[in-house]
Amino acid sequence: MAFDTLVFYVFAAVLVFAALRVVTCRNPVHAALFLVLAFLNSAGLWLLLEAEFLAMTLVLVYVGAVMVLFLFVVMMLDVNLTEMRAGMRRFAPLGLGVGVLLLVEMALIVRSSAFSADQVGDPVRHAADYSNTKALGSVLYTDYVYAFEIAAVILLLAIIAAIALTLRKRPETRYQDPARQVSVRREDRVRLIKMPAEKRG
Amino acid sequence: MIESLWGVLPEALQTTVIIVAKIVAIMVPLMLTVAYYTLAERKVIGFMQVRIGPNRVGPRGLLQPIADALKLMFKEIILPTNANRFLFIIAPVLSITPALAAWAVIPFNETWVLADIDASILYILALTSFGVYGVIIAGWASNSKYALLGAMRSAAQMVSYEIAMGFALVGVLIAGGSLNLGDIVQAQSGSILHWFWLPLFPLLMVYLISGIAETNRAPFDVAEGESEIVAGFHVEYSGMTFAVFFLAEYANMILIAALTAIMFFGGWLSPFQGIPLLGEPSLFWFLLKTAFFMFCFLWFRATFPRYRYDQIMRLGWKVFIPITIVWLLVVALAVVVELPWWFD
């Protein structure tokens, strides 16, 4: 077995195991950490495909930022397992239905002719000086520039919408104004008073 | 005799042996630097506060790091009650792994680099962003409120400053025209005025300050905040597990210093390029520049009072990110019009 085949199977096995544990873990913090492990292993798989830009951005964005915020929230939760299990029987058929539906859809897509192996062809091995980042960048900013720009604008819109929805000024909250804080002078805070000593000794 | 034995080995094994030897050649000096950096810190801060600093162990206190290391190794590792055993032990490992692995792509001179990969800046960014997990997991697995508060502060701070830091690096890669650290150094070739510190000065400032915030060093050390939350995320750690956190913090400081030297101060290039002998590029210049920024870390710690938490967040989001975005536009424009001196 070639070395990179072995590496592939190791990454793939850990990825599948981690993905299974994400949904079977009782503790949400453990589940989130298994999701991090899954991301790291899929980044490894992408590296094997010479897609180093995608692999690094997956680690940078999802592992380094998104999952940190996820963990941040999950760690603050007070998890009560019995309470979580209470609705299990009621919601199980619904969840099962959605799961089966998703599975059927995925099977239909993956088994369709557009995704079959003879459509794609063997991946080409590139020389060591081939830059995946450069190739990706030149395609993104020439052939797909409109799609890319539209996606960027939609994301920006989502950011602004999220801020607009959560931004509210409450009259009872007191805000700090750093500009006023730093411009305070000694005279504003301290008043020195001259007075004669009261007790004469 | 040795040569014939070497020739017998299969080729795959030969490359493995060579790579391992290179890793050792980077790790051993790095670990020694970390050990003596702690001594240097105590000595330098002692000097700045008109004290003597450690001077008992060995001549002038030079064996102090060895004594500290021995002490930490023989101390008991205490597991807090109801702590998650596995995560508690793995957290320091998670924090030191990225700090050491990032050194794989650092070029020491034209030829000395372990892995000369194309996307080395991306690799560094990905690994440094991973470092926050050691802190978060340590804080959570300790089952202690102080540790959890420290971890929360640290996570928020590191995620916020990563954005400014990443934008500063984008400026460097636009100016250098490459994602490879070696190529970025070569792009600065010329003289001290050709280095990127001049055209990218705002980005340099943002990078350096974010670097201090990323490593949780004073004046941004609210994650430890000993007067408020005792020692933050590593309050429950003792012995070797604590020592590993310590090693990771110092290895990260050296890494940030080395990266500043590479990306803004011409790495191994000489400031007197063109003059014979003194103008030769060499490893020596790289180490000198790195040592200067390492000293700056200690200098800042002795000089500045700790930031207030809301001010840290304000600085990161409302000051640094706008500065970097504006300067990115300026740099991109300068590259497009091929501004003489740097980008022609």
Coordinates of N, CA and C in Angstrom, one line a residue, chain A residues 12-144:
Chain A
A12 N -9.4 9.3 7.1 CA -10.8 9.0 6.8 C -11.5 8.2 8.0
A13 N -10.7 7.3 8.6 CA -11.3 6.5 9.7 C -11.5 7.4 10.9
V14 N -10.5 8.3 11.2 CA -10.7 9.2 12.4 C -11.9 10.1 12.1
L15 N -12.0 10.6 10.8 CA -13.1 11.5 10.5 C -14.4 10.9 10.7
V16 N -14.6 9.6 10.2 CA -15.9 9.0 10.4 C -16.2 8.8 11.8
F17 N -15.2 8.3 12.6 CA -15.4 8.1 14.0 C -15.8 9.4 14.7
A18 N -15.0 10.5 14.4 CA -15.3 11.8 15.1 C -16.7 12.2 14.7
A19 N -17.1 12.1 13.4 CA -18.4 12.5 13.0 C -19.5 11.8 13.7
L20 N -19.3 10.4 13.9 CA -20.3 9.6 14.6 C -20.4 10.1 16.1
R21 N -19.2 10.4 16.7 CA -19.3 10.8 18.1 C -19.9 12.2 18.3
V22 N -19.9 13.0 17.2 CA -20.5 14.3 17.4 C -22.0 14.2 17.6
V23 N -22.6 13.2 17.0 CA -24.1 13.0 17.2 C -24.4 12.1 18.3
T24 N -23.4 11.2 18.8 CA -23.8 10.3 19.8 C -23.3 10.8 21.2
C25 N -22.5 11.8 21.3 CA -22.0 12.3 22.6 C -23.1 12.8 23.4
R26 N -23.1 12.5 24.7 CA -24.1 13.1 25.6 C -23.7 14.5 26.0
N27 N -22.4 14.8 26.2 CA -22.0 16.1 26.6 C -21.7 17.0 25.4
P28 N -22.4 18.1 25.4 CA -22.3 19.0 24.2 C -20.9 19.5 24.0
V29 N -20.1 19.7 25.1 CA -18.8 20.2 24.9 C -17.9 19.1 24.2
H30 N -18.1 17.9 24.6 CA -17.4 16.8 23.9 C -17.8 16.7 22.5
A31 N -19.1 16.9 22.2 CA -19.5 16.8 20.8 C -18.8 17.9 20.0
A32 N -18.8 19.1 20.5 CA -18.1 20.2 19.8 C -16.7 19.9 19.6
L33 N -16.0 19.3 20.6 CA -14.6 19.0 20.4 C -14.4 17.9 19.3
F34 N -15.3 17.0 19.3 CA -15.2 15.9 18.2 C -15.5 16.6 16.8
L35 N -16.3 17.6 16.8 CA -16.5 18.3 15.5 C -15.2 19.0 15.1
V36 N -14.5 19.5 16.0 CA -13.2 20.1 15.7 C -12.2 19.0 15.2
L37 N -12.3 17.9 15.8 CA -11.4 16.8 15.3 C -11.8 16.4 13.9
A38 N -13.1 16.4 13.6 CA -13.6 16.0 12.3 C -13.1 17.1 11.3
F39 N -13.2 18.3 11.6 CA -12.7 19.4 10.7 C -11.2 19.2 10.4
L40 N -10.4 18.9 11.5 CA -9.0 18.8 11.3 C -8.7 17.7 10.3
N41 N -9.4 16.6 10.5 CA -9.1 15.4 9.6 C -9.6 15.7 8.2
S42 N -10.7 16.4 8.0 CA -11.1 16.7 6.6 C -10.1 17.7 6.0
A43 N -9.5 18.6 6.8 CA -8.4 19.4 6.3 C -7.2 18.5 5.8
G44 N -6.9 17.5 6.6 CA -5.9 16.6 6.2 C -6.2 15.9 4.9
L45 N -7.5 15.5 4.7 CA -7.8 14.9 3.4 C -7.7 15.9 2.2
W46 N -8.1 17.1 2.5 CA -7.9 18.1 1.4 C -6.5 18.4 1.1
L47 N -5.6 18.3 2.1 CA -4.2 18.4 1.8 C -3.7 17.3 0.9
L48 N -4.2 16.1 1.1 CA -3.8 15.0 0.2 C -4.3 15.2 -1.2
L49 N -5.3 16.0 -1.4 CA -5.8 16.3 -2.7 C -5.1 17.6 -3.3
E50 N -4.1 18.0 -2.6 CA -3.3 19.2 -3.0 C -4.1 20.5 -3.0
A51 N -5.2 20.5 -2.2 CA -6.0 21.7 -2.1 C -5.6 22.4 -0.8
E52 N -4.3 22.9 -0.7 CA -3.8 23.4 0.5 C -4.5 24.7 1.0
F53 N -5.0 25.5 0.0 CA -5.7 26.7 0.4 C -7.0 26.4 1.2
L54 N -7.8 25.5 0.6 CA -9.0 25.1 1.3 C -8.8 24.5 2.6
A55 N -7.7 23.6 2.7 CA -7.4 22.9 3.9 C -7.1 23.9 5.0
M56 N -6.2 24.9 4.7 CA -5.8 25.9 5.7 C -6.9 26.8 6.1
T57 N -7.8 27.2 5.1 CA -8.9 28.1 5.5 C -9.9 27.3 6.3
L58 N -10.1 26.0 6.1 CA -11.0 25.2 6.9 C -10.5 25.3 8.4
V59 N -9.2 25.1 8.6 CA -8.7 25.1 9.9 C -8.8 26.6 10.5
L60 N -8.4 27.5 9.7 CA -8.4 28.9 10.1 C -9.8 29.4 10.5
V61 N -10.7 29.2 9.6 CA -12.1 29.8 9.8 C -12.9 28.9 10.7
Y62 N -13.0 27.6 10.4 CA -14.0 26.8 11.2 C -13.4 26.4 12.5
V63 N -12.2 25.9 12.5 CA -11.6 25.5 13.8 C -11.2 26.7 14.6
G64 N -10.5 27.6 14.0 CA -9.9 28.8 14.7 C -10.9 29.8 15.2
A65 N -12.0 29.9 14.5 CA -13.0 31.0 14.8 C -14.4 30.5 15.2
V66 N -15.0 29.8 14.2 CA -16.4 29.4 14.4 C -16.6 28.5 15.6
M67 N -15.7 27.4 15.6 CA -15.9 26.4 16.7 C -15.5 27.0 18.1
V68 N -14.6 28.0 18.1 CA -14.2 28.6 19.4 C -15.5 29.3 19.9
L69 N -16.2 30.0 19.1 CA -17.4 30.7 19.5 C -18.5 29.7 19.9
F70 N -18.6 28.6 19.2 CA -19.5 27.5 19.5 C -19.2 27.0 20.9
L71 N -17.9 26.7 21.2 CA -17.5 26.2 22.5 C -17.8 27.2 23.6
F72 N -17.6 28.4 23.2 CA -17.8 29.5 24.1 C -19.2 29.5 24.6
V73 N -20.2 29.3 23.7 CA -21.6 29.3 24.1 C -21.9 28.0 24.9
V74 N -21.5 26.9 24.3 CA -21.8 25.6 24.8 C -21.3 25.4 26.3
M75 N -20.1 26.0 26.5 CA -19.5 25.8 27.9 C -20.4 26.6 28.9
M76 N -21.0 27.7 28.4 CA -21.8 28.5 29.4 C -23.2 27.8 29.7
L77 N -23.6 26.8 28.9 CA -24.9 26.2 29.1 C -24.9 25.3 30.3
D78 N -26.0 25.3 31.1 CA -26.1 24.4 32.2 C -26.9 23.2 31.6
V79 N -26.2 22.2 31.3 CA -26.9 21.1 30.6 C -27.5 20.1 31.6
N80 N -28.8 19.9 31.4 CA -29.5 18.9 32.3 C -29.9 17.7 31.4
L81 N -29.3 16.6 31.6 CA -29.5 15.5 30.6 C -31.0 14.9 30.7
T82 N -31.5 14.8 31.9 CA -32.9 14.3 32.0 C -33.9 15.2 31.4
E83 N -33.6 16.5 31.5 CA -34.6 17.4 30.8 C -34.5 17.3 29.3
M84 N -33.2 17.1 28.8 CA -33.0 17.0 27.4 C -33.7 15.7 26.9
R85 N -33.7 14.7 27.7 CA -34.3 13.4 27.2 C -35.8 13.4 27.3
A86 N -36.4 14.4 27.9 CA -37.8 14.4 28.2 C -38.6 14.3 26.9
G87 N -38.3 15.2 25.9 CA -39.0 15.2 24.7 C -38.7 14.2 23.7
M88 N -37.8 13.3 24.0 CA -37.2 12.3 23.1 C -38.3 11.6 22.3
R89 N -39.2 11.0 23.1 CA -40.2 10.1 22.5 C -41.1 10.9 21.5
R90 N -41.4 12.1 21.9 CA -42.3 12.9 21.1 C -41.7 13.3 19.8
F91 N -40.4 13.7 19.8 CA -39.7 14.2 18.7 C -39.0 13.2 17.8
A92 N -38.9 12.0 18.3 CA -38.1 10.9 17.6 C -38.7 10.7 16.2
P93 N -40.0 10.5 16.0 CA -40.5 10.2 14.7 C -40.2 11.3 13.7
L94 N -40.4 12.6 14.2 CA -40.1 13.7 13.3 C -38.6 13.7 12.9
G95 N -37.7 13.5 13.8 CA -36.3 13.5 13.5 C -35.9 12.4 12.6
L96 N -36.6 11.2 12.9 CA -36.3 10.1 12.0 C -36.7 10.3 10.6
G97 N -37.9 11.0 10.4 CA -38.4 11.3 9.1 C -37.5 12.2 8.4
V98 N -37.1 13.3 9.0 CA -36.2 14.2 8.4 C -34.8 13.5 8.0
G99 N -34.4 12.7 8.9 CA -33.1 12.0 8.7 C -33.2 11.1 7.4
V100 N -34.3 10.3 7.3 CA -34.5 9.4 6.2 C -34.6 10.2 4.9
L101 N -35.3 11.3 4.9 CA -35.5 12.2 3.8 C -34.1 12.7 3.3
L102 N -33.3 13.2 4.2 CA -32.0 13.7 3.9 C -31.1 12.6 3.3
L103 N -31.2 11.4 3.9 CA -30.4 10.3 3.4 C -30.8 9.9 1.9
V104 N -32.1 9.9 1.7 CA -32.6 9.5 0.3 C -32.1 10.6 -0.7
E105 N -32.2 11.9 -0.3 CA -31.8 12.9 -1.2 C -30.3 12.8 -1.5
M106 N -29.5 12.6 -0.5 CA -28.1 12.5 -0.7 C -27.8 11.3 -1.6
A107 N -28.5 10.2 -1.3 CA -28.2 9.0 -2.2 C -28.6 9.2 -3.6
L108 N -29.7 10.0 -3.8 CA -30.1 10.3 -5.2 C -29.0 11.1 -5.9
I109 N -28.5 12.1 -5.2 CA -27.5 13.0 -5.8 C -26.2 12.3 -6.1
V110 N -25.7 11.5 -5.1 CA -24.4 10.9 -5.2 C -24.5 9.8 -6.3
R111 N -25.6 9.1 -6.4 CA -25.7 8.0 -7.4 C -26.0 8.5 -8.8
S112 N -26.3 9.9 -8.9 CA -26.7 10.4 -10.2 C -25.4 10.4 -11.1
S113 N -25.6 10.5 -12.4 CA -24.5 10.3 -13.4 C -23.6 11.5 -13.3
A114 N -24.0 12.7 -12.8 CA -23.1 13.8 -12.8 C -22.0 13.6 -11.8
F115 N -22.2 12.8 -10.8 CA -21.2 12.6 -9.8 C -20.4 11.3 -9.9
S116 N -20.7 10.5 -11.0 CA -20.0 9.2 -11.1 C -18.6 9.4 -11.4
A117 N -17.8 8.4 -11.1 CA -16.3 8.6 -11.1 C -15.8 8.8 -12.5
D118 N -16.5 8.3 -13.6 CA -16.0 8.5 -14.9 C -16.2 9.9 -15.5
Q119 N -17.1 10.6 -14.8 CA -17.3 12.0 -15.2 C -16.2 12.9 -14.8
V120 N -15.5 12.6 -13.6 CA -14.5 13.5 -13.1 C -13.1 13.2 -13.6
G121 N -12.8 12.0 -13.8 CA -11.5 11.7 -14.2 C -10.5 11.6 -13.1
D122 N -9.3 11.1 -13.3 CA -8.3 11.0 -12.2 C -7.8 12.3 -11.9
P123 N -7.5 12.6 -10.6 CA -6.9 13.9 -10.2 C -5.5 13.9 -10.8
V124 N -5.1 15.1 -11.3 CA -3.7 15.2 -11.8 C -2.8 15.6 -10.7
R125 N -1.6 14.9 -10.7 CA -0.6 15.3 -9.8 C 0.2 16.5 -10.3
H126 N 0.4 17.5 -9.5 CA 1.1 18.7 -10.0 C 2.5 18.7 -9.4
A127 N 3.4 19.5 -10.0 CA 4.7 19.6 -9.6 C 4.8 20.4 -8.2
A128 N 5.9 20.4 -7.6 CA 6.0 21.0 -6.2 C 5.8 22.5 -6.3
D129 N 6.1 23.1 -7.4 CA 6.0 24.6 -7.5 C 4.6 25.1 -7.9
Y130 N 3.6 24.1 -8.0 CA 2.3 24.5 -8.4 C 1.6 25.1 -7.2
S131 N 1.0 26.3 -7.4 CA 0.4 27.0 -6.3 C -1.1 26.9 -6.4
N132 N -1.7 26.1 -5.5 CA -3.2 25.9 -5.5 C -3.9 27.3 -5.2
T133 N -3.3 28.0 -4.3 CA -3.8 29.3 -3.9 C -3.9 30.3 -5.0
K134 N -2.8 30.3 -5.8 CA -2.8 31.2 -7.0 C -3.8 30.8 -8.0
A135 N -3.9 29.5 -8.3 CA -4.9 29.0 -9.2 C -6.3 29.3 -8.8
L136 N -6.6 29.1 -7.6 CA -7.9 29.4 -7.0 C -8.3 30.9 -7.2
G137 N -7.3 31.7 -6.8 CA -7.5 33.1 -6.8 C -7.7 33.6 -8.2
S138 N -6.9 33.2 -9.2 CA -7.1 33.7 -10.5 C -8.4 33.3 -11.1
V139 N -8.9 32.1 -10.8 CA -10.2 31.7 -11.3 C -11.4 32.5 -10.6
L140 N -11.2 32.7 -9.3 CA -12.3 33.4 -8.5 C -12.4 34.8 -9.0
Y141 N -11.3 35.5 -9.3 CA -11.4 36.9 -9.7 C -11.5 37.2 -11.2
T142 N -11.5 36.1 -12.0 CA -11.7 36.4 -13.4 C -13.0 35.7 -13.9
D143 N -13.0 34.4 -13.9 CA -14.2 33.7 -14.5 C -15.5 33.8 -13.6
Y144 N -15.2 33.7 -12.3 CA -16.4 33.7 -11.4 C -16.5 35.0 -10.6

